[in-house]
Amino acid sequence: MLEVDERIILLLDEVKTKTGKTLSLIPRSNLPVRAALIEDSSRKKIAIQYSPEKCEIGDLAYELLRAIQLNDKEWLNATFFINKLNNEDIKWIKTLVYTPWILSELKRRGLTSKGILLDNFEVNFEYLKEEDPPYCHIEDSNLRLIFSAVNYAFYLLTKNEVDYGEKGVTYEELYKTKDPKALKLGEETAKIIEENKCLTPLEVKNALKEIFLLMKNYLKNI
């Protein structure tokens, strides 16, 4: 159950100040996730839908911090070289590279987003169990590989924040047997993010350049 406190109120003001956009929080009882960031096509306002039953304060904070990174001028300027590209894989990779900053900010504010991270893991775990190779519903084989690698890298970057338990062990084993190429690419991608830290716009920019080069070379050689 969502209980708004001073930390969220301050973060709401921060989003408005840093993005220069209006912000709306929209409760939706039938929302399949805890919270979801939605942007208006005019890019003049930000809306976050949330489930009154499932969403907790850390889940909402997670999406508010994402709103800052996707709309703040400092972050946008640092990623300008890819912002003109609207490919689906670009969005996946940007979301991944932004993860360390979001987790760091949550911790600094005394918050956690374990719920939203566990939900994301459970969805990916089901795809991993049911599909061979995982995410084979994505018709483009290169896009499928990138999506799978990004999800594995996300798992690696968050496993110290969330106890995935025995499912985490199974998750890794399934990747080894079902999608070893995505596992390797995901490991190398996560390593780049960890080495660059990705806590500032400049660090994110450097990591993105390395990751795009890595993926370009990887796809060329498979």
Tab-separated table of C-alpha atoms in Angstrom:
chain	number	residue	atom	x	y	z
A	1	MET	CA	0.000	0.000	0.000
A	2	LEU	CA	1.390	3.384	-1.008
A	3	GLU	CA	1.940	5.824	1.844
A	4	VAL	CA	3.397	9.117	0.628
A	5	ASP	CA	5.868	10.720	3.037
A	6	GLU	CA	8.234	13.697	2.956
A	7	ARG	CA	10.823	11.823	0.870
A	8	ILE	CA	8.366	11.395	-1.987
A	9	ILE	CA	7.057	14.955	-1.673
A	10	LEU	CA	10.623	16.274	-1.997
A	11	LEU	CA	11.268	13.975	-4.945
A	12	LEU	CA	8.088	15.130	-6.683
A	13	ASP	CA	9.300	18.730	-6.399
A	14	GLU	CA	12.734	17.684	-7.664
A	15	VAL	CA	11.258	16.046	-10.764
A	16	LYS	CA	9.295	19.199	-11.605
A	17	THR	CA	12.316	21.454	-11.035
A	18	LYS	CA	14.827	19.373	-12.994
A	19	THR	CA	12.580	18.532	-15.923
A	20	GLY	CA	10.539	21.721	-16.176
A	21	LYS	CA	7.451	19.605	-16.859
A	22	THR	CA	4.152	19.076	-15.138
A	23	LEU	CA	3.821	15.790	-13.295
A	24	SER	CA	0.750	13.647	-12.689
A	25	LEU	CA	0.360	10.571	-10.492
A	26	ILE	CA	-2.459	8.367	-11.743
A	27	PRO	CA	-3.824	5.479	-9.615
A	28	ARG	CA	-4.934	2.446	-11.647
A	29	SER	CA	-6.308	-0.618	-9.907
A	30	ASN	CA	-5.902	-2.874	-12.946
A	31	LEU	CA	-2.268	-1.942	-13.594
A	32	PRO	CA	-0.222	-5.149	-14.105
A	33	VAL	CA	2.925	-3.561	-12.612
A	34	ARG	CA	3.527	-1.587	-9.425
A	35	ALA	CA	4.283	1.684	-11.221
A	36	ALA	CA	4.999	2.804	-14.776
A	37	LEU	CA	6.362	6.019	-16.257
A	38	ILE	CA	4.358	7.366	-19.204
A	39	GLU	CA	5.314	10.410	-21.253
A	40	ASP	CA	2.905	12.603	-23.160
A	41	SER	CA	3.596	12.615	-26.899
A	42	SER	CA	4.065	16.390	-26.731
A	43	ARG	CA	6.810	15.810	-24.129
A	44	LYS	CA	5.366	18.643	-22.049
A	45	LYS	CA	4.258	16.537	-19.129
A	46	ILE	CA	5.170	13.393	-17.250
A	47	ALA	CA	2.645	10.900	-15.915
A	48	ILE	CA	3.266	7.958	-13.638
A	49	GLN	CA	0.587	5.331	-13.263
A	50	TYR	CA	0.674	3.259	-10.099
A	51	SER	CA	-1.243	0.405	-8.530
A	52	PRO	CA	-2.833	1.519	-5.223
A	53	GLU	CA	-2.765	-2.105	-4.031
A	54	LYS	CA	0.802	-3.078	-4.975
A	55	CYS	CA	2.868	0.098	-5.281
A	56	GLU	CA	5.114	0.999	-2.345
A	57	ILE	CA	7.040	4.198	-1.766
A	58	GLY	CA	10.296	2.809	-3.200
A	59	ASP	CA	8.545	1.632	-6.370
A	60	LEU	CA	7.157	5.112	-7.014
A	61	ALA	CA	10.531	6.688	-6.242
A	62	TYR	CA	12.165	4.354	-8.772
A	63	GLU	CA	9.918	5.655	-11.561
A	64	LEU	CA	10.309	9.283	-10.438
A	65	LEU	CA	14.091	8.956	-10.635
A	66	ARG	CA	13.751	7.441	-14.104
A	67	ALA	CA	11.687	10.480	-15.066
A	68	ILE	CA	14.560	12.745	-14.037
A	69	GLN	CA	17.124	10.847	-16.105
A	70	LEU	CA	14.932	10.715	-19.195
A	71	ASN	CA	14.006	14.411	-19.087
A	72	ASP	CA	16.687	16.393	-17.245
A	73	LYS	CA	18.801	18.549	-19.609
A	74	GLU	CA	22.109	17.489	-18.060
A	75	TRP	CA	21.373	13.804	-18.661
A	76	LEU	CA	19.924	14.462	-22.116
A	77	ASN	CA	22.990	16.451	-23.188
A	78	ALA	CA	25.304	13.639	-22.092
A	79	THR	CA	23.393	11.123	-24.205
A	80	PHE	CA	22.680	13.434	-27.141
A	81	PHE	CA	24.701	11.265	-29.501
A	82	ILE	CA	22.111	8.486	-29.164
A	83	ASN	CA	18.944	10.460	-28.404
A	84	LYS	CA	18.361	10.985	-32.123
A	85	LEU	CA	18.154	7.209	-32.506
A	86	ASN	CA	14.765	5.841	-31.582
A	87	ASN	CA	15.475	2.149	-31.916
A	88	GLU	CA	13.969	-0.158	-29.321
A	89	ASP	CA	17.388	-1.536	-28.378
A	90	ILE	CA	18.644	1.990	-27.620
A	91	LYS	CA	15.861	2.395	-25.045
A	92	TRP	CA	16.704	-0.940	-23.425
A	93	ILE	CA	20.395	-0.107	-23.139
A	94	LYS	CA	19.786	3.405	-21.781
A	95	THR	CA	17.464	2.017	-19.117
A	96	LEU	CA	20.136	-0.498	-18.146
A	97	VAL	CA	22.975	2.038	-17.947
A	98	TYR	CA	20.854	4.356	-15.798
A	99	THR	CA	20.291	1.629	-13.187
A	100	PRO	CA	23.333	2.281	-10.921
A	101	TRP	CA	22.411	5.948	-10.459
A	102	ILE	CA	18.809	5.098	-9.620
A	103	LEU	CA	19.828	2.454	-7.071
A	104	SER	CA	22.380	4.847	-5.561
A	105	GLU	CA	19.800	7.634	-5.269
A	106	LEU	CA	17.276	5.317	-3.659
A	107	LYS	CA	19.838	4.223	-1.091
A	108	ARG	CA	20.851	7.842	-0.401
A	109	ARG	CA	17.215	8.670	0.311
A	110	GLY	CA	16.703	5.647	2.565
A	111	LEU	CA	14.472	3.857	0.052
A	112	THR	CA	14.439	0.502	-1.696
A	113	SER	CA	12.781	-0.739	-4.882
A	114	LYS	CA	12.989	-4.466	-4.187
A	115	GLY	CA	9.349	-4.969	-5.146
A	116	ILE	CA	9.645	-3.537	-8.633
A	117	LEU	CA	12.960	-5.342	-9.193
A	118	LEU	CA	11.531	-8.681	-8.081
A	119	ASP	CA	8.496	-8.232	-10.328
A	120	ASN	CA	10.775	-7.559	-13.295
A	121	PHE	CA	12.838	-10.631	-12.440
A	122	GLU	CA	9.759	-12.870	-12.173
A	123	VAL	CA	8.540	-11.824	-15.634
A	124	ASN	CA	11.929	-12.533	-17.201
A	125	PHE	CA	12.226	-15.808	-15.295
A	126	GLU	CA	8.966	-17.025	-16.845
A	127	TYR	CA	10.171	-16.188	-20.364
A	128	LEU	CA	13.414	-17.976	-19.612
A	129	LYS	CA	11.568	-21.114	-18.503
A	130	GLU	CA	8.924	-21.161	-21.225
A	131	GLU	CA	10.809	-20.050	-24.348
A	132	ASP	CA	13.854	-21.572	-26.033
A	133	PRO	CA	15.729	-19.437	-26.739
A	134	PRO	CA	14.231	-16.932	-24.298
A	135	TYR	CA	12.329	-14.007	-25.840
A	136	CYS	CA	12.024	-15.887	-29.150
A	137	HIS	CA	8.742	-14.003	-29.679
A	138	ILE	CA	11.033	-11.154	-30.825
A	139	GLU	CA	11.364	-11.983	-34.512
A	140	ASP	CA	14.614	-10.122	-35.219
A	141	SER	CA	17.366	-12.440	-33.939
A	142	ASN	CA	19.801	-9.604	-33.201
A	143	LEU	CA	17.177	-7.676	-31.239
A	144	ARG	CA	16.274	-10.840	-29.343
A	145	LEU	CA	19.919	-11.366	-28.402
A	146	ILE	CA	20.346	-7.764	-27.255
A	147	PHE	CA	17.135	-7.846	-25.202
A	148	SER	CA	18.169	-11.096	-23.550
A	149	ALA	CA	21.684	-9.790	-22.842
A	150	VAL	CA	20.312	-6.554	-21.366
A	151	ASN	CA	18.011	-8.520	-19.055
A	152	TYR	CA	20.886	-10.703	-17.870
A	153	ALA	CA	23.079	-7.644	-17.292
A	154	PHE	CA	20.228	-6.052	-15.304
A	155	TYR	CA	20.046	-9.190	-13.166
A	156	LEU	CA	23.797	-9.003	-12.488
A	157	LEU	CA	23.634	-5.300	-11.607
A	158	THR	CA	20.776	-5.798	-9.134
A	159	LYS	CA	21.590	-9.151	-7.527
A	160	ASN	CA	23.413	-7.432	-4.650
A	161	GLU	CA	20.356	-5.258	-3.994
A	162	VAL	CA	17.776	-8.051	-4.074
A	163	ASP	CA	17.903	-11.599	-2.767
A	164	TYR	CA	16.732	-13.613	-5.758
A	165	GLY	CA	17.222	-16.820	-3.773
A	166	GLU	CA	17.204	-20.233	-5.438
A	167	LYS	CA	15.435	-18.779	-8.460
A	168	GLY	CA	18.516	-16.658	-9.061
A	169	VAL	CA	20.681	-19.776	-9.198
A	170	THR	CA	18.212	-21.419	-11.589
A	171	TYR	CA	18.098	-18.229	-13.677
A	172	GLU	CA	21.857	-18.356	-14.204
A	173	GLU	CA	21.797	-22.059	-15.044
A	174	LEU	CA	19.007	-21.585	-17.583
A	175	TYR	CA	20.993	-18.846	-19.287
A	176	LYS	CA	24.042	-21.116	-19.475
A	177	THR	CA	22.062	-23.840	-21.217
A	178	LYS	CA	19.492	-21.859	-23.233
A	179	ASP	CA	21.209	-18.595	-24.138
A	180	PRO	CA	24.997	-18.725	-23.595
A	181	LYS	CA	25.703	-15.968	-26.141
A	182	ALA	CA	23.341	-13.573	-24.375
A	183	LEU	CA	24.883	-14.565	-21.042
A	184	LYS	CA	28.384	-13.695	-22.281
A	185	LEU	CA	27.249	-10.411	-23.833
A	186	GLY	CA	25.297	-9.567	-20.678
A	187	GLU	CA	28.324	-10.251	-18.479
A	188	GLU	CA	30.556	-8.019	-20.598
A	189	THR	CA	27.915	-5.277	-20.670
A	190	ALA	CA	27.483	-5.363	-16.884
A	191	LYS	CA	31.275	-5.218	-16.467
A	192	ILE	CA	31.468	-2.041	-18.580
A	193	ILE	CA	28.747	-0.421	-16.465
A	194	GLU	CA	30.445	-1.407	-13.206
A	195	GLU	CA	33.847	-0.165	-14.380
A	196	ASN	CA	32.396	3.193	-15.455
A	197	LYS	CA	30.248	3.401	-12.288
A	198	CYS	CA	27.531	5.292	-14.236
A	199	LEU	CA	26.718	7.675	-11.395
A	200	THR	CA	27.162	10.856	-13.465
A	201	PRO	CA	26.068	11.869	-16.976
A	202	LEU	CA	29.681	11.724	-18.199
A	203	GLU	CA	30.186	8.210	-16.822
A	204	VAL	CA	26.946	7.119	-18.498
A	205	LYS	CA	28.081	8.633	-21.800
A	206	ASN	CA	31.400	6.768	-21.660
A	207	ALA	CA	29.686	3.479	-20.798
A	208	LEU	CA	27.169	3.842	-23.619
A	209	LYS	CA	29.942	4.365	-26.160
A	210	GLU	CA	31.742	1.228	-24.969
A	211	ILE	CA	28.561	-0.853	-24.917
A	212	PHE	CA	27.500	0.140	-28.429
A	213	LEU	CA	30.969	-0.720	-29.730
A	214	LEU	CA	30.871	-4.048	-27.874
A	215	MET	CA	27.472	-4.967	-29.299
A	216	LYS	CA	28.385	-3.851	-32.807
A	217	ASN	CA	31.468	-6.073	-32.794
A	218	TYR	CA	29.624	-8.939	-31.113
A	219	LEU	CA	26.781	-8.984	-33.626
A	220	LYS	CA	29.283	-8.793	-36.477
A	221	ASN	CA	30.988	-11.975	-35.316
A	222	ILE	CA	28.004	-14.254	-34.658
